[in-house]
CSV table of N, CA and C in Angstrom, one decimal:
chain,number,residue,atom,x,y,z
A,224,MET,N,1.2,0.7,10.4
A,224,MET,CA,1.1,0.1,9.1
A,224,MET,C,0.2,1.0,8.2
A,225,GLU,N,0.6,1.2,7.0
A,225,GLU,CA,-0.3,2.0,6.1
A,225,GLU,C,-0.8,1.0,5.1
A,226,VAL,N,-2.1,1.0,4.9
A,226,VAL,CA,-2.8,0.3,3.8
A,226,VAL,C,-3.1,1.3,2.7
A,227,PHE,N,-2.5,1.0,1.5
A,227,PHE,CA,-2.6,2.0,0.4
A,227,PHE,C,-3.0,1.3,-0.8
A,228,SER,N,-3.1,2.0,-1.9
A,228,SER,CA,-3.4,1.4,-3.2
A,228,SER,C,-2.6,2.2,-4.3
A,229,TYR,N,-2.1,1.5,-5.3
A,229,TYR,CA,-1.5,2.1,-6.4
A,229,TYR,C,-2.5,3.0,-7.2
A,230,GLY,N,-3.8,2.8,-7.0
A,230,GLY,CA,-4.8,3.6,-7.7
A,230,GLY,C,-5.3,4.7,-6.9
A,231,CYS,N,-4.7,5.0,-5.8
A,231,CYS,CA,-5.2,6.0,-4.8
A,231,CYS,C,-4.4,7.3,-5.0
A,232,HIS,N,-5.1,8.3,-5.5
A,232,HIS,CA,-4.4,9.6,-5.7
A,232,HIS,C,-3.9,10.2,-4.3
A,233,TYR,N,-4.6,10.0,-3.2
A,233,TYR,CA,-4.2,10.5,-2.0
A,233,TYR,C,-2.9,9.8,-1.4
A,234,CYS,N,-2.9,8.5,-1.7
A,234,CYS,CA,-1.7,7.7,-1.3
A,234,CYS,C,-0.5,8.2,-2.0
A,235,GLU,N,-0.6,8.4,-3.3
A,235,GLU,CA,0.5,9.0,-4.1
A,235,GLU,C,0.9,10.3,-3.6
A,236,MET,N,0.0,11.2,-3.3
A,236,MET,CA,0.3,12.6,-2.9
A,236,MET,C,1.1,12.5,-1.5
A,237,ASN,N,0.8,11.5,-0.7
A,237,ASN,CA,1.4,11.5,0.6
A,237,ASN,C,2.6,10.7,0.8
A,238,GLU,N,3.2,10.2,-0.3
A,238,GLU,CA,4.4,9.4,-0.2
A,238,GLU,C,5.5,10.1,0.6
A,239,ALA,N,5.8,11.3,0.3
A,239,ALA,CA,6.8,12.1,1.0
A,239,ALA,C,6.5,12.2,2.5
A,240,ASN,N,5.2,12.4,2.8
A,240,ASN,CA,4.8,12.6,4.2
A,240,ASN,C,4.9,11.2,4.9
A,241,ILE,N,4.6,10.1,4.2
A,241,ILE,CA,4.7,8.8,4.8
A,241,ILE,C,6.2,8.5,5.1
A,242,ALA,N,7.1,8.9,4.2
A,242,ALA,CA,8.5,8.7,4.4
A,242,ALA,C,8.9,9.4,5.6
A,243,GLY,N,8.4,10.7,5.8
A,243,GLY,CA,8.8,11.5,6.9
A,243,GLY,C,8.3,10.8,8.2
A,244,LEU,N,7.1,10.3,8.2
A,244,LEU,CA,6.5,9.6,9.3
A,244,LEU,C,7.4,8.4,9.7
A,245,GLY,N,7.9,7.7,8.7
A,245,GLY,CA,8.7,6.5,9.0
A,245,GLY,C,10.0,6.9,9.8
A,246,LYS,N,10.5,8.1,9.5
A,246,LYS,CA,11.7,8.6,10.1
A,246,LYS,C,11.5,9.1,11.5
A,247,MET,N,10.2,9.4,11.8
A,247,MET,CA,9.9,10.0,13.2
A,247,MET,C,9.4,8.9,14.2
A,248,LEU,N,9.3,7.7,13.7
A,248,LEU,CA,8.8,6.6,14.6
A,248,LEU,C,9.7,6.4,15.8
A,249,PRO,N,9.2,6.1,17.0
A,249,PRO,CA,10.0,5.8,18.1
A,249,PRO,C,10.8,4.5,17.9
A,250,ALA,N,11.8,4.3,18.7
A,250,ALA,CA,12.6,3.1,18.7
A,250,ALA,C,11.8,1.9,18.8
A,251,GLY,N,12.0,0.9,17.9
A,251,GLY,CA,11.3,-0.3,17.9
A,251,GLY,C,10.0,-0.3,17.1
A,252,ALA,N,9.5,0.8,16.7
A,252,ALA,CA,8.4,0.9,15.8
A,252,ALA,C,8.8,0.9,14.4
A,253,ARG,N,7.9,0.4,13.5
A,253,ARG,CA,8.3,0.4,12.1
A,253,ARG,C,7.0,0.6,11.3
A,254,LEU,N,7.2,1.2,10.1
A,254,LEU,CA,6.2,1.5,9.2
A,254,LEU,C,6.2,0.4,8.1
A,255,ILE,N,5.0,-0.3,8.0
A,255,ILE,CA,4.9,-1.3,7.0
A,255,ILE,C,3.8,-0.8,6.0
A,256,GLN,N,4.1,-0.9,4.7
A,256,GLN,CA,3.1,-0.5,3.7
A,256,GLN,C,2.5,-1.7,3.0
A,257,LEU,N,1.2,-1.9,3.1
A,257,LEU,CA,0.5,-3.0,2.5
A,257,LEU,C,-0.5,-2.5,1.5
A,258,HIS,N,-0.8,-3.2,0.5
A,258,HIS,CA,-1.8,-2.9,-0.5
A,258,HIS,C,-3.1,-3.4,-0.1
A,259,ILE,N,-4.2,-2.6,-0.2
A,259,ILE,CA,-5.5,-3.1,0.1
A,259,ILE,C,-5.9,-4.3,-0.9
A,260,ASN,N,-6.6,-5.2,-0.3
A,260,ASN,CA,-7.0,-6.4,-1.1
A,260,ASN,C,-8.3,-7.0,-0.6
A,261,ASN,N,-9.0,-7.7,-1.5
A,261,ASN,CA,-10.2,-8.4,-1.2
A,261,ASN,C,-10.2,-9.7,-2.1
A,262,GLU,N,-11.1,-10.6,-1.8
A,262,GLU,CA,-11.1,-11.8,-2.5
A,262,GLU,C,-11.3,-11.6,-4.0
A,263,GLU,N,-12.1,-10.7,-4.3
A,263,GLU,CA,-12.5,-10.4,-5.7
A,263,GLU,C,-11.4,-9.6,-6.5
A,264,GLN,N,-10.5,-9.0,-5.7
A,264,GLN,CA,-9.5,-8.1,-6.3
A,264,GLN,C,-10.2,-7.1,-7.2
A,265,ALA,N,-11.2,-6.5,-6.6
A,265,ALA,CA,-12.0,-5.5,-7.3
A,265,ALA,C,-11.7,-4.1,-6.8
A,266,GLY,N,-12.0,-3.1,-7.6
A,266,GLY,CA,-11.8,-1.7,-7.2
A,266,GLY,C,-10.3,-1.5,-7.1
A,267,LEU,N,-9.9,-0.8,-6.0
A,267,LEU,CA,-8.4,-0.5,-5.8
A,267,LEU,C,-7.6,-1.8,-5.5
A,268,ALA,N,-8.3,-2.8,-5.1
A,268,ALA,CA,-7.6,-4.1,-4.8
A,268,ALA,C,-7.2,-4.8,-6.1
A,269,ALA,N,-7.6,-4.3,-7.2
A,269,ALA,CA,-7.2,-5.0,-8.5
A,269,ALA,C,-5.7,-4.9,-8.7
A,270,PHE,N,-5.1,-4.0,-8.0
A,270,PHE,CA,-3.6,-3.8,-8.2
A,270,PHE,C,-2.8,-4.5,-7.2
A,271,ALA,N,-3.5,-5.2,-6.3
A,271,ALA,CA,-2.7,-6.0,-5.2
A,271,ALA,C,-1.8,-7.0,-5.8
A,272,PRO,N,-2.2,-7.8,-6.8
A,272,PRO,CA,-1.3,-8.8,-7.4
A,272,PRO,C,0.0,-8.1,-7.9
A,273,LEU,N,0.0,-7.0,-8.5
A,273,LEU,CA,1.1,-6.3,-8.9
A,273,LEU,C,2.0,-5.9,-7.7
A,274,PHE,N,1.4,-5.3,-6.7
A,274,PHE,CA,2.2,-5.0,-5.4
A,274,PHE,C,2.8,-6.3,-4.9
A,275,ALA,N,2.1,-7.4,-4.7
A,275,ALA,CA,2.6,-8.6,-4.1
A,275,ALA,C,3.7,-9.1,-5.0
A,276,THR,N,3.6,-9.1,-6.3
A,276,THR,CA,4.6,-9.7,-7.1
A,276,THR,C,5.9,-8.9,-7.0
A,277,LEU,N,5.8,-7.6,-7.2
A,277,LEU,CA,6.9,-6.7,-7.1
A,277,LEU,C,7.6,-6.8,-5.7
A,278,THR,N,6.8,-7.0,-4.6
A,278,THR,CA,7.3,-7.1,-3.3
A,278,THR,C,8.2,-8.4,-3.2
A,279,VAL,N,7.6,-9.5,-3.7
A,279,VAL,CA,8.3,-10.8,-3.6
A,279,VAL,C,9.6,-10.7,-4.5
A,280,MET,N,9.5,-10.0,-5.6
A,280,MET,CA,10.7,-9.8,-6.4
A,280,MET,C,11.8,-8.9,-5.7
A,281,GLY,N,11.4,-8.2,-4.7
A,281,GLY,CA,12.3,-7.3,-4.0
A,281,GLY,C,12.5,-5.9,-4.7
A,282,ILE,N,11.5,-5.5,-5.6
A,282,ILE,CA,11.7,-4.3,-6.3
A,282,ILE,C,10.5,-3.4,-6.2
A,283,GLU,N,9.6,-3.6,-5.3
A,283,GLU,CA,8.4,-2.8,-5.2
A,283,GLU,C,8.7,-1.4,-4.9
A,284,ALA,N,9.5,-1.1,-3.9
A,284,ALA,CA,9.7,0.3,-3.5
A,284,ALA,C,10.3,1.1,-4.7
A,285,GLN,N,11.2,0.6,-5.5
A,285,GLN,CA,11.8,1.3,-6.6
A,285,GLN,C,10.8,1.5,-7.8
A,286,HIS,N,9.7,0.8,-7.8
A,286,HIS,CA,8.8,0.9,-8.9
A,286,HIS,C,7.4,1.5,-8.5
A,287,ARG,N,7.3,1.8,-7.2
A,287,ARG,CA,6.0,2.3,-6.7
A,287,ARG,C,5.6,3.6,-7.4
A,288,SER,N,6.5,4.6,-7.6
A,288,SER,CA,6.0,5.8,-8.2
A,288,SER,C,5.7,5.6,-9.7
A,289,ALA,N,6.4,4.7,-10.4
A,289,ALA,CA,6.0,4.4,-11.8
A,289,ALA,C,4.6,3.7,-11.8
A,290,ALA,N,4.3,2.9,-10.9
A,290,ALA,CA,3.0,2.2,-10.8
A,290,ALA,C,1.9,3.3,-10.6
A,291,TYR,N,2.1,4.2,-9.6
A,291,TYR,CA,1.2,5.3,-9.4
A,291,TYR,C,1.0,6.1,-10.7
A,292,ARG,N,2.0,6.5,-11.3
A,292,ARG,CA,2.0,7.3,-12.5
A,292,ARG,C,1.2,6.6,-13.6
A,293,ALA,N,1.5,5.3,-13.8
A,293,ALA,CA,0.8,4.6,-14.9
A,293,ALA,C,-0.7,4.5,-14.6
A,294,ILE,N,-1.0,4.2,-13.4
A,294,ILE,CA,-2.5,3.9,-13.1
A,294,ILE,C,-3.2,5.3,-12.9
A,295,ILE,N,-2.7,6.2,-12.2
A,295,ILE,CA,-3.4,7.4,-11.8
A,295,ILE,C,-3.3,8.4,-13.0
A,296,GLU,N,-2.1,8.7,-13.4
A,296,GLU,CA,-1.9,9.8,-14.4
A,296,GLU,C,-2.1,9.4,-15.8
A,297,GLU,N,-1.7,8.2,-16.2
A,297,GLU,CA,-1.7,7.7,-17.5
A,297,GLU,C,-3.0,6.8,-17.8
A,298,ASN,N,-3.7,6.5,-16.7
A,298,ASN,CA,-5.0,5.8,-16.8
A,298,ASN,C,-4.7,4.4,-17.4
A,299,ASN,N,-3.6,3.8,-17.1
A,299,ASN,CA,-3.3,2.4,-17.6
A,299,ASN,C,-3.8,1.4,-16.6
A,300,ASN,N,-4.6,0.4,-17.0
A,300,ASN,CA,-5.1,-0.6,-16.1
A,300,ASN,C,-4.1,-1.7,-16.0
A,301,LEU,N,-3.2,-1.6,-15.0
A,301,LEU,CA,-2.2,-2.6,-14.8
A,301,LEU,C,-2.7,-3.9,-14.3
A,302,ALA,N,-4.0,-4.0,-14.1
A,302,ALA,CA,-4.6,-5.3,-13.8
A,302,ALA,C,-4.9,-6.1,-15.1
A,303,ASP,N,-4.8,-5.4,-16.2
A,303,ASP,CA,-4.9,-6.0,-17.5
A,303,ASP,C,-3.6,-6.5,-18.0
A,304,LYS,N,-3.5,-7.8,-18.4
A,304,LYS,CA,-2.2,-8.4,-18.7
A,304,LYS,C,-1.5,-7.7,-19.8
A,305,ASN,N,-2.2,-7.2,-20.9
A,305,ASN,CA,-1.6,-6.5,-22.0
A,305,ASN,C,-0.9,-5.2,-21.5
A,306,HIS,N,-1.7,-4.4,-20.8
A,306,HIS,CA,-1.2,-3.2,-20.2
A,306,HIS,C,0.0,-3.4,-19.3
A,307,LEU,N,-0.2,-4.5,-18.5
A,307,LEU,CA,0.9,-4.8,-17.5
A,307,LEU,C,2.2,-5.2,-18.2
A,308,ASN,N,2.1,-6.0,-19.3
A,308,ASN,CA,3.3,-6.4,-20.0
A,308,ASN,C,4.0,-5.2,-20.6
A,309,LEU,N,3.3,-4.3,-21.2
A,309,LEU,CA,3.9,-3.1,-21.7
A,309,LEU,C,4.6,-2.2,-20.6
A,310,TRP,N,3.9,-2.1,-19.5
A,310,TRP,CA,4.5,-1.4,-18.3
A,310,TRP,C,5.7,-2.1,-17.8
A,311,LEU,N,5.7,-3.4,-17.7
A,311,LEU,CA,6.9,-4.1,-17.3
A,311,LEU,C,8.1,-3.8,-18.2
A,312,LYS,N,7.8,-3.9,-19.5
A,312,LYS,CA,8.9,-3.7,-20.5
A,312,LYS,C,9.4,-2.2,-20.3
A,313,ALA,N,8.5,-1.3,-20.3
A,313,ALA,CA,8.9,0.1,-20.2
A,313,ALA,C,9.7,0.4,-18.9
A,314,ASN,N,9.5,-0.4,-17.9
A,314,ASN,CA,10.2,-0.2,-16.6
A,314,ASN,C,11.4,-1.1,-16.4
A,315,GLY,N,11.8,-1.8,-17.4
A,315,GLY,CA,12.9,-2.7,-17.4
A,315,GLY,C,12.8,-3.9,-16.5
A,316,ILE,N,11.5,-4.4,-16.3
A,316,ILE,CA,11.3,-5.6,-15.5
A,316,ILE,C,11.1,-6.8,-16.4
A,317,ASP,N,11.9,-7.8,-16.2
A,317,ASP,CA,11.8,-9.0,-17.0
A,317,ASP,C,10.5,-9.7,-16.8
A,318,GLN,N,9.8,-9.9,-18.0
A,318,GLN,CA,8.4,-10.4,-17.9
A,318,GLN,C,8.4,-11.9,-17.4
A,319,ALA,N,9.4,-12.7,-17.9
A,319,ALA,CA,9.5,-14.1,-17.4
A,319,ALA,C,9.7,-14.2,-15.9
A,320,GLU,N,10.6,-13.3,-15.4
A,320,GLU,CA,10.8,-13.3,-13.9
A,320,GLU,C,9.6,-12.9,-13.2
A,321,TYR,N,8.9,-11.8,-13.7
A,321,TYR,CA,7.6,-11.3,-13.1
A,321,TYR,C,6.6,-12.5,-13.1
A,322,ASP,N,6.4,-13.1,-14.2
A,322,ASP,CA,5.4,-14.2,-14.3
A,322,ASP,C,5.7,-15.3,-13.3
A,323,LYS,N,7.0,-15.7,-13.2
A,323,LYS,CA,7.4,-16.7,-12.3
A,323,LYS,C,7.1,-16.3,-10.9
A,324,ALA,N,7.4,-15.1,-10.5
A,324,ALA,CA,7.1,-14.6,-9.1
A,324,ALA,C,5.6,-14.6,-8.9
A,325,HIS,N,4.9,-14.0,-9.9
A,325,HIS,CA,3.5,-13.9,-9.8
A,325,HIS,C,2.8,-15.2,-9.5
A,326,ASP,N,3.3,-16.3,-10.1
A,326,ASP,CA,2.7,-17.6,-9.9
A,326,ASP,C,3.2,-18.3,-8.6
A,327,SER,N,4.1,-17.7,-7.9
A,327,SER,CA,4.7,-18.4,-6.7
A,327,SER,C,3.8,-18.5,-5.5
A,328,GLU,N,4.2,-19.4,-4.7
A,328,GLU,CA,3.4,-19.6,-3.4
A,328,GLU,C,3.6,-18.3,-2.5
A,329,GLN,N,4.8,-17.7,-2.6
A,329,GLN,CA,5.1,-16.5,-1.8
A,329,GLN,C,4.0,-15.4,-2.1
A,330,VAL,N,3.8,-15.2,-3.4
A,330,VAL,CA,2.8,-14.2,-3.8
A,330,VAL,C,1.4,-14.6,-3.4
A,331,LYS,N,1.1,-15.8,-3.5
A,331,LYS,CA,-0.3,-16.3,-3.0
A,331,LYS,C,-0.4,-16.0,-1.5
A,332,ALA,N,0.6,-16.3,-0.8
A,332,ALA,CA,0.6,-16.1,0.7
A,332,ALA,C,0.5,-14.6,1.0
A,333,LEU,N,1.2,-13.8,0.3
A,333,LEU,CA,1.2,-12.4,0.6
A,333,LEU,C,-0.2,-11.8,0.2
A,334,LEU,N,-0.8,-12.2,-0.9
A,334,LEU,CA,-2.1,-11.8,-1.2
A,334,LEU,C,-3.2,-12.2,-0.2
A,335,ALA,N,-3.0,-13.4,0.3
A,335,ALA,CA,-3.9,-13.9,1.4
A,335,ALA,C,-3.8,-13.1,2.6
A,336,TYR,N,-2.5,-12.7,3.0
A,336,TYR,CA,-2.3,-11.9,4.1
A,336,TYR,C,-2.9,-10.5,3.9
A,337,LEU,N,-2.7,-9.9,2.7
A,337,LEU,CA,-3.3,-8.6,2.4
A,337,LEU,C,-4.8,-8.6,2.6
A,338,THR,N,-5.4,-9.7,2.1
A,338,THR,CA,-6.8,-9.9,2.2
A,338,THR,C,-7.3,-10.0,3.7
A,339,SER,N,-6.5,-10.8,4.4
A,339,SER,CA,-6.9,-10.9,5.8
A,339,SER,C,-6.8,-9.6,6.6
A,340,VAL,N,-5.7,-8.9,6.4
A,340,VAL,CA,-5.6,-7.6,7.1
A,340,VAL,C,-6.7,-6.6,6.6
A,341,SER,N,-6.9,-6.5,5.3
A,341,SER,CA,-8.0,-5.6,4.8
A,341,SER,C,-9.4,-6.0,5.4
A,342,ARG,N,-9.6,-7.3,5.5
A,342,ARG,CA,-10.9,-7.8,6.1
A,342,ARG,C,-11.0,-7.6,7.6
A,343,TYR,N,-10.0,-8.0,8.3
A,343,TYR,CA,-10.0,-7.9,9.8
A,343,TYR,C,-10.2,-6.5,10.2
A,344,TYR,N,-9.4,-5.5,9.6
A,344,TYR,CA,-9.5,-4.1,10.1
A,344,TYR,C,-10.6,-3.4,9.3
A,345,ARG,N,-11.3,-4.1,8.4
A,345,ARG,CA,-12.4,-3.5,7.6
A,345,ARG,C,-12.0,-2.2,6.9
A,346,VAL,N,-10.8,-2.4,6.2
A,346,VAL,CA,-10.3,-1.3,5.5
A,346,VAL,C,-11.1,-1.2,4.2
A,347,ASN,N,-11.7,0.0,4.0
A,347,ASN,CA,-12.5,0.2,2.8
A,347,ASN,C,-12.2,1.5,2.1
A,348,ALA,N,-11.1,2.1,2.6
A,348,ALA,CA,-10.6,3.4,2.0
A,348,ALA,C,-9.1,3.4,2.2
A,349,THR,N,-8.5,4.1,1.2
A,349,THR,CA,-7.0,4.3,1.3
A,349,THR,C,-6.7,5.8,1.2
A,350,PRO,N,-5.7,6.2,1.8
A,350,PRO,CA,-4.8,5.5,2.7
A,350,PRO,C,-5.5,5.3,4.1
A,351,SER,N,-5.2,4.2,4.7
A,351,SER,CA,-5.7,3.9,6.1
A,351,SER,C,-4.4,3.5,6.9
A,352,PHE,N,-4.5,3.7,8.1
A,352,PHE,CA,-3.3,3.4,9.0
A,352,PHE,C,-3.8,2.6,10.1
A,353,ILE,N,-3.1,1.5,10.3
A,353,ILE,CA,-3.4,0.6,11.5
A,353,ILE,C,-2.2,0.8,12.5
A,354,VAL,N,-2.6,1.3,13.7
A,354,VAL,CA,-1.6,1.6,14.7
A,354,VAL,C,-1.7,0.7,15.9
A,355,ASN,N,-0.6,0.1,16.2
A,355,ASN,CA,-0.5,-0.8,17.4
A,355,ASN,C,-1.5,-2.0,17.3
A,356,ARG,N,-1.9,-2.3,16.1
A,356,ARG,CA,-2.9,-3.4,15.9
A,356,ARG,C,-4.2,-3.1,16.7
A,357,LYS,N,-4.4,-1.8,17.0
A,357,LYS,CA,-5.6,-1.5,17.8
A,357,LYS,C,-6.5,-0.5,17.0
A,358,TRP,N,-5.9,0.4,16.3
A,358,TRP,CA,-6.7,1.5,15.8
A,358,TRP,C,-6.6,1.6,14.3
A,359,LEU,N,-7.7,1.8,13.6
A,359,LEU,CA,-7.7,2.1,12.2
A,359,LEU,C,-7.9,3.6,12.1
A,360,ALA,N,-6.9,4.3,11.5
A,360,ALA,CA,-7.0,5.8,11.4
A,360,ALA,C,-7.0,6.1,9.9
A,361,VAL,N,-7.9,7.0,9.5
A,361,VAL,CA,-8.0,7.5,8.2
A,361,VAL,C,-7.7,9.0,8.3
A,362,GLN,N,-6.9,9.5,7.4
A,362,GLN,CA,-6.4,10.8,7.4
A,362,GLN,C,-7.6,11.8,7.5
A,363,ASP,N,-7.6,12.6,8.6
A,363,ASP,CA,-8.7,13.6,8.8
A,363,ASP,C,-8.1,15.0,9.0
A,364,ARG,N,-6.8,15.1,8.8
A,364,ARG,CA,-6.2,16.4,8.9
A,364,ARG,C,-4.9,16.4,8.1
A,365,GLU,N,-4.4,17.6,7.8
A,365,GLU,CA,-3.2,17.7,7.0
A,365,GLU,C,-1.9,17.2,7.8
A,366,PHE,N,-0.9,16.7,7.0
A,366,PHE,CA,0.4,16.5,7.6
A,366,PHE,C,1.0,17.9,7.9
A,367,PRO,N,1.7,18.1,9.0
A,367,PRO,CA,2.2,17.1,9.9
A,367,PRO,C,1.3,16.8,11.1
A,368,ALA,N,0.2,17.5,11.2
A,368,ALA,CA,-0.8,17.3,12.3
A,368,ALA,C,-1.2,15.8,12.3
A,369,PHE,N,-1.4,15.2,11.2
A,369,PHE,CA,-1.8,13.8,11.1
A,369,PHE,C,-0.7,12.9,11.6
A,370,ASN,N,0.6,13.2,11.3
A,370,ASN,CA,1.7,12.5,11.8
A,370,ASN,C,1.7,12.5,13.3
A,371,LYS,N,1.4,13.7,13.9
A,371,LYS,CA,1.4,13.9,15.4
A,371,LYS,C,0.3,13.0,16.0
A,372,GLN,N,-0.8,12.9,15.3
A,372,GLN,CA,-1.9,12.0,15.8
A,372,GLN,C,-1.5,10.6,15.8
A,373,LEU,N,-0.9,10.1,14.7
A,373,LEU,CA,-0.5,8.7,14.6
A,373,LEU,C,0.6,8.4,15.6
A,374,LEU,N,1.6,9.3,15.8
A,374,LEU,CA,2.6,9.1,16.8
A,374,LEU,C,2.1,9.1,18.2
A,375,SER,N,1.1,9.9,18.5
A,375,SER,CA,0.5,9.9,19.8
A,375,SER,C,-0.1,8.5,20.1
A,376,LEU,N,-0.7,7.9,19.1
A,376,LEU,CA,-1.2,6.5,19.3
A,376,LEU,C,-0.2,5.5,19.7
A,377,LEU,N,1.0,5.7,19.1
A,377,LEU,CA,2.2,4.8,19.4
A,377,LEU,C,2.7,5.1,20.8
A,378,GLN,N,2.9,6.4,21.2
A,378,GLN,CA,3.6,6.8,22.4
A,378,GLN,C,2.7,6.7,23.6
A,379,ASP,N,1.5,7.2,23.5
A,379,ASP,CA,0.7,7.2,24.7
A,379,ASP,C,-0.3,6.1,24.8
A,380,ASP,N,-0.4,5.3,23.8
A,380,ASP,CA,-1.4,4.2,23.8
A,380,ASP,C,-2.8,4.7,23.9
A,381,LYS,N,-3.0,6.0,23.6
A,381,LYS,CA,-4.4,6.5,23.6
A,381,LYS,C,-4.4,7.6,22.5
A,382,PRO,N,-5.6,7.8,21.9
A,382,PRO,CA,-5.7,8.8,20.9
A,382,PRO,C,-5.8,10.3,21.4
A,383,LEU,N,-5.3,11.2,20.7
A,383,LEU,CA,-5.5,12.6,21.0
A,383,LEU,C,-6.9,13.0,20.8
A,384,GLU,N,-7.3,14.1,21.4
A,384,GLU,CA,-8.7,14.6,21.2
A,384,GLU,C,-8.7,15.3,19.8
A,385,PRO,N,-9.8,15.3,19.1
A,385,PRO,CA,-9.9,15.9,17.8
A,385,PRO,C,-9.6,17.4,17.8
C-alpha cells in the first residue's frame, strides 16, 4: 500500500515507478494507493477530501495527474472551494455530482479510513509504503532498487540488509 499526497512532489515523480511496482507484484498481492490524512486535514492531508471524493466517484485515477499539476506546478490550493470549483470545471467534472459525492457517507467513511491508516502506521511523510501490514517503508534509494526492497518484504517476509 502506498500512502501519498497530491501535494507531494516525490509522489508525482514516482507515478511511473509505482505503476511498474504494481506490475511486478507476486500473485495475490496488490498495490493500493491511499492519500495521507489527519483529523485536521492539515498540511498534505488538506487534499484528502478531493482524493476521497474522486475515488468514490470512480474517477480518481484518471484525474490524479491533473490534481498533482494543479497543486504542485500551478500552486492552486484545491482545498479552497473557489479554486476547486475552477479546477473541476477545467477538468470536465460536474460540480453538482462532485458536491453530492463529497457529502456522502462513502466519502466520510473513506476519510475516516485514511485517517486511521495514517494514524496507526504513524505516516508523517509521503510517499510511504505499508508492506504486509507490518512495515512502513520510506523511499531511501532510487528505483528500481527500492522496488526490489519492497518486493523482498513481500516475498521473504523479512527486509533486506541496507
